Amino acid sequence: MSPKNQVTSLKTFCLKTITNKLIYSLSDDEGTNYEVVANYISPTTFEVLQDLLKIILNSVNLDANIRFNCLQLLLREDVRKLDTGMFPQFYYQKILNVISSRGSGLQHLNLKGVWARDFPYLLSQLVRSLRGLKTLLIPHMADDAVIEAILTLEELVVLDISGEACFTVDGITKLKSQTLQVLDVGMFGKLSICHQENNGPDLIAELIEYLPNLISLRTYSYSGRALLKCYQKYPRSRTKLKYIHDTGTTEEIIGCVLNLCPDLENLHLDGAEHGVLEKLAKLQKLYTLKLTKCDVQEFLTFLSLSGARMQVLKLNHNKNISLDLSQICLFAPNLQTLECYQMKLTFTNLDTYFMSLVNVEITYCDMSDDIIRSIMTNSPFLRRIVIGSIIRMTDGDIFRICAECDFYNLEELWFSCAKSLTVTSVELLMGHCKNLKSIGQLNGWDVNVDEIDYLRAVIAFTNTDLKLLYVENV
């Protein structure tokens, strides 16, 4: 049987209670309770204030005015982390002013829900006022003045200025930092990073040079070309990069990557040319690999050399040649996560096992139900399985799979399109998998709303920790 709900922790209960009281007290437009509430929370630690802000600001169904009132009240000079959440346009300027006046102690600021791009001067002044920031997330918002403000942040570690750029070539080339380790810049699939130039790799190469402690260059899809520029300029230099994403990788580019990035742990290659994948075996620290439009045979050759190091594999867009998952079993015994999207899959050797696999996600792939059955029965430590392809299994198939395996570790099971499975399979999985906490998407099964409502009532009555995900068609 699925696990029982645990007793709510005292911390969670108190936070929920105080949150409800705050929302009720600050829900009037006149602000009659503002001073009383302010005095009540004045001795509160910043950790509690952060937790309250996180709950309230992420409550999307809560009126924006109440959320803003809570932000005004709870944001204090010693609060270290703030994620603003989504707000209507009317509140953008007000929120920036509140953070500027009350958020001097912030170390983490995420403005993704506030379109600060409409107020570049305020955003620049805000950044300058937060001297202790270590994480700043402002995609689509940074212009040259904001870049200059960012230069004043002496402890910045993570910066997100990705998306449609407002900065110029001169502006972005001023970005220099000894502390910055993670940078999001540019847009997926685009070579340029700002409107005025057509040679994004040159600019990225300069950023790599100016950011000596950079370990992750995210979002930008042509990092290999930038590293080639770096190699041509400084062939004996080394970077600290642990993650890059490259498109159309050539043998020349991968050679430069191997020389400049010996610490690479996570790599995403899109449309790599023939001969590239085999060379990845030289990356001794690589354990996460994402491949789009890869050569299947060359990929298996790489696995035969370096598969023991692989913990995460994500494979996309190749239905021309079948990929035998049992080969991955043999070559990658320590694999923990496997994701396949638009692939053609087989499983020929039923005597192979994924002895470390915990997470499987397969969507829009050409495969038979036998592959799903093989993955489930040959992965003894499986925790999560998501299948977004058409499944023709019946209740009898689920019964036989459960009879064969105990699924002690299984927590999430999502079959998006399984029209032959009924409420019988739901009840069987509920009763058989003792740690199962989520079953979905049941609107793709042969079940109706009344059956789901009944099962949810049983779950509530028996205090079972299980969610049945069902979205009614509108």
CSV table of N, CA, C and O in Angstrom, one decimal, residues 368-429:
chain,number,residue,atom,x,y,z
A,368,SER,N,8.0,-0.6,-28.3
A,368,SER,CA,6.9,-1.5,-27.9
A,368,SER,C,6.7,-1.5,-26.4
A,368,SER,O,7.5,-1.0,-25.6
A,369,ASP,N,5.6,-2.1,-26.0
A,369,ASP,CA,5.3,-2.2,-24.5
A,369,ASP,C,6.3,-3.1,-23.8
A,369,ASP,O,6.6,-2.9,-22.6
A,370,ASP,N,6.9,-4.0,-24.6
A,370,ASP,CA,7.9,-4.9,-24.0
A,370,ASP,C,9.1,-4.1,-23.4
A,370,ASP,O,9.7,-4.6,-22.4
A,371,ILE,N,9.4,-3.0,-24.0
A,371,ILE,CA,10.5,-2.2,-23.5
A,371,ILE,C,10.2,-1.6,-22.2
A,371,ILE,O,11.0,-1.6,-21.3
A,372,ILE,N,9.0,-1.1,-22.0
A,372,ILE,CA,8.6,-0.5,-20.7
A,372,ILE,C,8.6,-1.6,-19.7
A,372,ILE,O,9.1,-1.4,-18.6
A,373,ARG,N,8.1,-2.8,-20.1
A,373,ARG,CA,8.1,-3.9,-19.1
A,373,ARG,C,9.5,-4.3,-18.7
A,373,ARG,O,9.8,-4.6,-17.5
A,374,SER,N,10.4,-4.3,-19.7
A,374,SER,CA,11.8,-4.7,-19.4
A,374,SER,C,12.5,-3.7,-18.5
A,374,SER,O,13.2,-4.0,-17.6
A,375,ILE,N,12.2,-2.4,-18.7
A,375,ILE,CA,12.8,-1.4,-17.9
A,375,ILE,C,12.3,-1.5,-16.5
A,375,ILE,O,13.1,-1.4,-15.5
A,376,MET,N,11.0,-1.7,-16.3
A,376,MET,CA,10.4,-1.8,-15.0
A,376,MET,C,10.9,-3.0,-14.2
A,376,MET,O,11.1,-2.9,-13.0
A,377,THR,N,11.0,-4.1,-14.9
A,377,THR,CA,11.3,-5.4,-14.2
A,377,THR,C,12.8,-5.6,-14.1
A,377,THR,O,13.3,-6.4,-13.2
A,378,ASN,N,13.6,-4.8,-14.8
A,378,ASN,CA,15.1,-5.0,-14.8
A,378,ASN,C,15.8,-3.8,-14.1
A,378,ASN,O,17.0,-3.6,-14.2
A,379,SER,N,15.0,-3.0,-13.4
A,379,SER,CA,15.6,-1.8,-12.6
A,379,SER,C,15.1,-1.9,-11.2
A,379,SER,O,14.1,-1.3,-10.8
A,380,PRO,N,15.8,-2.7,-10.4
A,380,PRO,CA,15.3,-2.9,-9.0
A,380,PRO,C,15.2,-1.7,-8.1
A,380,PRO,O,14.5,-1.8,-7.1
A,381,PHE,N,15.9,-0.6,-8.4
A,381,PHE,CA,15.9,0.6,-7.6
A,381,PHE,C,15.2,1.7,-8.2
A,381,PHE,O,15.3,2.9,-7.8
A,382,LEU,N,14.3,1.5,-9.2
A,382,LEU,CA,13.6,2.5,-9.9
A,382,LEU,C,12.7,3.3,-8.9
A,382,LEU,O,11.9,2.7,-8.2
A,383,ARG,N,12.8,4.7,-9.0
A,383,ARG,CA,12.0,5.5,-8.2
A,383,ARG,C,10.9,6.3,-9.1
A,383,ARG,O,9.8,6.5,-8.6
A,384,ARG,N,11.3,6.6,-10.3
A,384,ARG,CA,10.4,7.4,-11.1
A,384,ARG,C,10.4,7.0,-12.5
A,384,ARG,O,11.5,6.8,-13.1
A,385,ILE,N,9.3,6.7,-13.1
A,385,ILE,CA,9.2,6.4,-14.5
A,385,ILE,C,8.1,7.2,-15.2
A,385,ILE,O,7.0,7.3,-14.7
A,386,VAL,N,8.4,7.9,-16.3
A,386,VAL,CA,7.5,8.7,-17.0
A,386,VAL,C,7.6,8.3,-18.5
A,386,VAL,O,8.6,8.3,-19.1
A,387,ILE,N,6.4,7.8,-19.0
A,387,ILE,CA,6.3,7.4,-20.4
A,387,ILE,C,5.3,8.3,-21.1
A,387,ILE,O,4.1,8.3,-20.8
A,388,GLY,N,5.8,9.1,-22.0
A,388,GLY,CA,5.0,10.0,-22.8
A,388,GLY,C,4.6,9.4,-24.2
A,388,GLY,O,4.1,10.2,-25.0
A,389,SER,N,4.9,8.2,-24.4
A,389,SER,CA,4.5,7.5,-25.7
A,389,SER,C,3.3,6.7,-25.5
A,389,SER,O,2.8,6.4,-24.4
A,390,ILE,N,2.7,6.2,-26.6
A,390,ILE,CA,1.4,5.4,-26.5
A,390,ILE,C,1.8,4.0,-25.9
A,390,ILE,O,2.7,3.4,-26.3
A,391,ILE,N,1.0,3.7,-24.9
A,391,ILE,CA,1.1,2.4,-24.2
A,391,ILE,C,-0.1,1.6,-24.5
A,391,ILE,O,-1.2,2.0,-24.3
A,392,ARG,N,0.1,0.3,-24.8
A,392,ARG,CA,-1.1,-0.6,-25.1
A,392,ARG,C,-1.3,-1.7,-24.0
A,392,ARG,O,-2.0,-2.6,-24.2
A,393,MET,N,-0.6,-1.5,-22.9
A,393,MET,CA,-0.7,-2.5,-21.8
A,393,MET,C,-2.1,-2.5,-21.3
A,393,MET,O,-2.9,-1.5,-21.3
A,394,THR,N,-2.5,-3.7,-20.8
A,394,THR,CA,-3.8,-3.9,-20.2
A,394,THR,C,-3.6,-4.1,-18.7
A,394,THR,O,-2.5,-4.1,-18.1
A,395,ASP,N,-4.8,-4.1,-18.0
A,395,ASP,CA,-4.7,-4.4,-16.5
A,395,ASP,C,-4.0,-5.7,-16.2
A,395,ASP,O,-3.3,-5.8,-15.2
A,396,GLY,N,-4.2,-6.7,-17.1
A,396,GLY,CA,-3.5,-8.0,-16.9
A,396,GLY,C,-2.0,-7.8,-17.0
A,396,GLY,O,-1.3,-8.5,-16.2
A,397,ASP,N,-1.5,-7.0,-17.9
A,397,ASP,CA,-0.1,-6.8,-18.0
A,397,ASP,C,0.5,-6.1,-16.7
A,397,ASP,O,1.6,-6.5,-16.2
A,398,ILE,N,-0.2,-5.1,-16.2
A,398,ILE,CA,0.2,-4.5,-14.9
A,398,ILE,C,0.2,-5.5,-13.8
A,398,ILE,O,1.1,-5.6,-12.9
A,399,PHE,N,-0.8,-6.4,-13.7
A,399,PHE,CA,-0.9,-7.5,-12.7
A,399,PHE,C,0.3,-8.4,-12.8
A,399,PHE,O,1.0,-8.7,-11.8
A,400,ARG,N,0.7,-8.8,-14.0
A,400,ARG,CA,1.8,-9.7,-14.2
A,400,ARG,C,3.1,-9.0,-13.8
A,400,ARG,O,4.0,-9.6,-13.2
A,401,ILE,N,3.3,-7.7,-14.1
A,401,ILE,CA,4.5,-7.0,-13.8
A,401,ILE,C,4.6,-6.9,-12.3
A,401,ILE,O,5.7,-7.1,-11.7
A,402,CYS,N,3.5,-6.6,-11.6
A,402,CYS,CA,3.5,-6.4,-10.1
A,402,CYS,C,3.8,-7.8,-9.5
A,402,CYS,O,4.4,-7.9,-8.4
A,403,ALA,N,3.3,-8.9,-10.1
A,403,ALA,CA,3.6,-10.2,-9.6
A,403,ALA,C,5.0,-10.6,-9.6
A,403,ALA,O,5.6,-11.3,-8.8
A,404,GLU,N,5.7,-10.0,-10.6
A,404,GLU,CA,7.1,-10.3,-10.8
A,404,GLU,C,8.0,-9.4,-10.0
A,404,GLU,O,9.1,-9.9,-9.6
A,405,CYS,N,7.6,-8.2,-9.7
A,405,CYS,CA,8.5,-7.2,-9.0
A,405,CYS,C,7.8,-6.6,-7.9
A,405,CYS,O,6.6,-6.3,-8.0
A,406,ASP,N,8.5,-6.3,-6.8
A,406,ASP,CA,7.9,-5.7,-5.6
A,406,ASP,C,7.8,-4.1,-5.7
A,406,ASP,O,7.0,-3.5,-5.1
A,407,PHE,N,8.7,-3.5,-6.5
A,407,PHE,CA,8.8,-2.1,-6.7
A,407,PHE,C,8.8,-1.4,-5.3
A,407,PHE,O,8.0,-0.5,-5.0
A,408,TYR,N,9.8,-1.8,-4.5
A,408,TYR,CA,9.9,-1.2,-3.2
A,408,TYR,C,10.2,0.3,-3.2
A,408,TYR,O,9.9,1.0,-2.3
A,409,ASN,N,10.9,0.7,-4.3
A,409,ASN,CA,11.4,2.1,-4.3
A,409,ASN,C,10.6,3.0,-5.2
A,409,ASN,O,10.8,4.3,-5.2
A,410,LEU,N,9.7,2.5,-5.9
A,410,LEU,CA,8.9,3.3,-6.9
A,410,LEU,C,8.1,4.4,-6.2
A,410,LEU,O,7.2,4.0,-5.4
A,411,GLU,N,8.3,5.7,-6.6
A,411,GLU,CA,7.5,6.8,-6.0
A,411,GLU,C,6.6,7.5,-7.0
A,411,GLU,O,5.6,8.0,-6.6
A,412,GLU,N,7.0,7.5,-8.2
A,412,GLU,CA,6.2,8.2,-9.3
A,412,GLU,C,6.1,7.3,-10.5
A,412,GLU,O,7.1,6.8,-11.0
A,413,LEU,N,4.8,7.2,-11.0
A,413,LEU,CA,4.6,6.5,-12.2
A,413,LEU,C,3.6,7.3,-13.1
A,413,LEU,O,2.5,7.6,-12.7
A,414,TRP,N,4.1,7.7,-14.2
A,414,TRP,CA,3.3,8.6,-15.2
A,414,TRP,C,3.2,7.9,-16.5
A,414,TRP,O,4.2,7.7,-17.2
A,415,PHE,N,2.0,7.5,-16.9
A,415,PHE,CA,1.8,7.0,-18.3
A,415,PHE,C,0.8,8.0,-18.9
A,415,PHE,O,-0.4,8.0,-18.5
A,416,SER,N,1.3,8.7,-19.9
A,416,SER,CA,0.4,9.8,-20.4
A,416,SER,C,-0.7,9.3,-21.4
A,416,SER,O,-1.7,10.0,-21.5
A,417,CYS,N,-0.4,8.2,-22.0
A,417,CYS,CA,-1.4,7.7,-23.0
A,417,CYS,C,-1.5,6.2,-22.9
A,417,CYS,O,-0.8,5.4,-23.6
A,418,ALA,N,-2.4,5.7,-22.0
A,418,ALA,CA,-2.5,4.3,-21.7
A,418,ALA,C,-4.0,3.9,-21.7
A,418,ALA,O,-4.6,3.7,-20.7
A,419,LYS,N,-4.7,4.0,-22.9
A,419,LYS,CA,-6.1,3.9,-23.0
A,419,LYS,C,-6.7,2.5,-22.6
A,419,LYS,O,-7.9,2.3,-22.4
A,420,SER,N,-5.8,1.5,-22.5
A,420,SER,CA,-6.3,0.1,-22.1
A,420,SER,C,-6.2,-0.1,-20.6
A,420,SER,O,-6.6,-1.2,-20.1
A,421,LEU,N,-5.7,0.9,-19.8
A,421,LEU,CA,-5.6,0.7,-18.4
A,421,LEU,C,-6.8,1.4,-17.7
A,421,LEU,O,-7.2,2.5,-18.1
A,422,THR,N,-7.3,0.7,-16.8
A,422,THR,CA,-8.5,1.1,-16.1
A,422,THR,C,-8.2,1.4,-14.6
A,422,THR,O,-7.1,1.3,-14.1
A,423,VAL,N,-9.3,1.7,-13.9
A,423,VAL,CA,-9.2,1.9,-12.4
A,423,VAL,C,-8.6,0.7,-11.7
A,423,VAL,O,-8.0,0.8,-10.6
A,424,THR,N,-8.8,-0.4,-12.3
A,424,THR,CA,-8.2,-1.7,-11.7
A,424,THR,C,-6.7,-1.6,-11.5
A,424,THR,O,-6.1,-2.0,-10.5
A,425,SER,N,-6.0,-1.0,-12.6
A,425,SER,CA,-4.6,-0.9,-12.5
A,425,SER,C,-4.2,0.2,-11.4
A,425,SER,O,-3.2,0.0,-10.7
A,426,VAL,N,-5.0,1.2,-11.3
A,426,VAL,CA,-4.7,2.2,-10.3
A,426,VAL,C,-4.8,1.6,-8.9
A,426,VAL,O,-3.9,1.8,-8.1
A,427,GLU,N,-5.8,0.8,-8.6
A,427,GLU,CA,-6.0,0.2,-7.3
A,427,GLU,C,-4.9,-0.8,-7.1
A,427,GLU,O,-4.4,-1.0,-6.0
A,428,LEU,N,-4.5,-1.5,-8.2
A,428,LEU,CA,-3.4,-2.5,-8.0
A,428,LEU,C,-2.1,-1.9,-7.7
A,428,LEU,O,-1.4,-2.3,-6.7
A,429,LEU,N,-1.7,-0.8,-8.3
A,429,LEU,CA,-0.5,-0.1,-8.0
A,429,LEU,C,-0.5,0.5,-6.6
A,429,LEU,O,0.5,0.5,-5.9
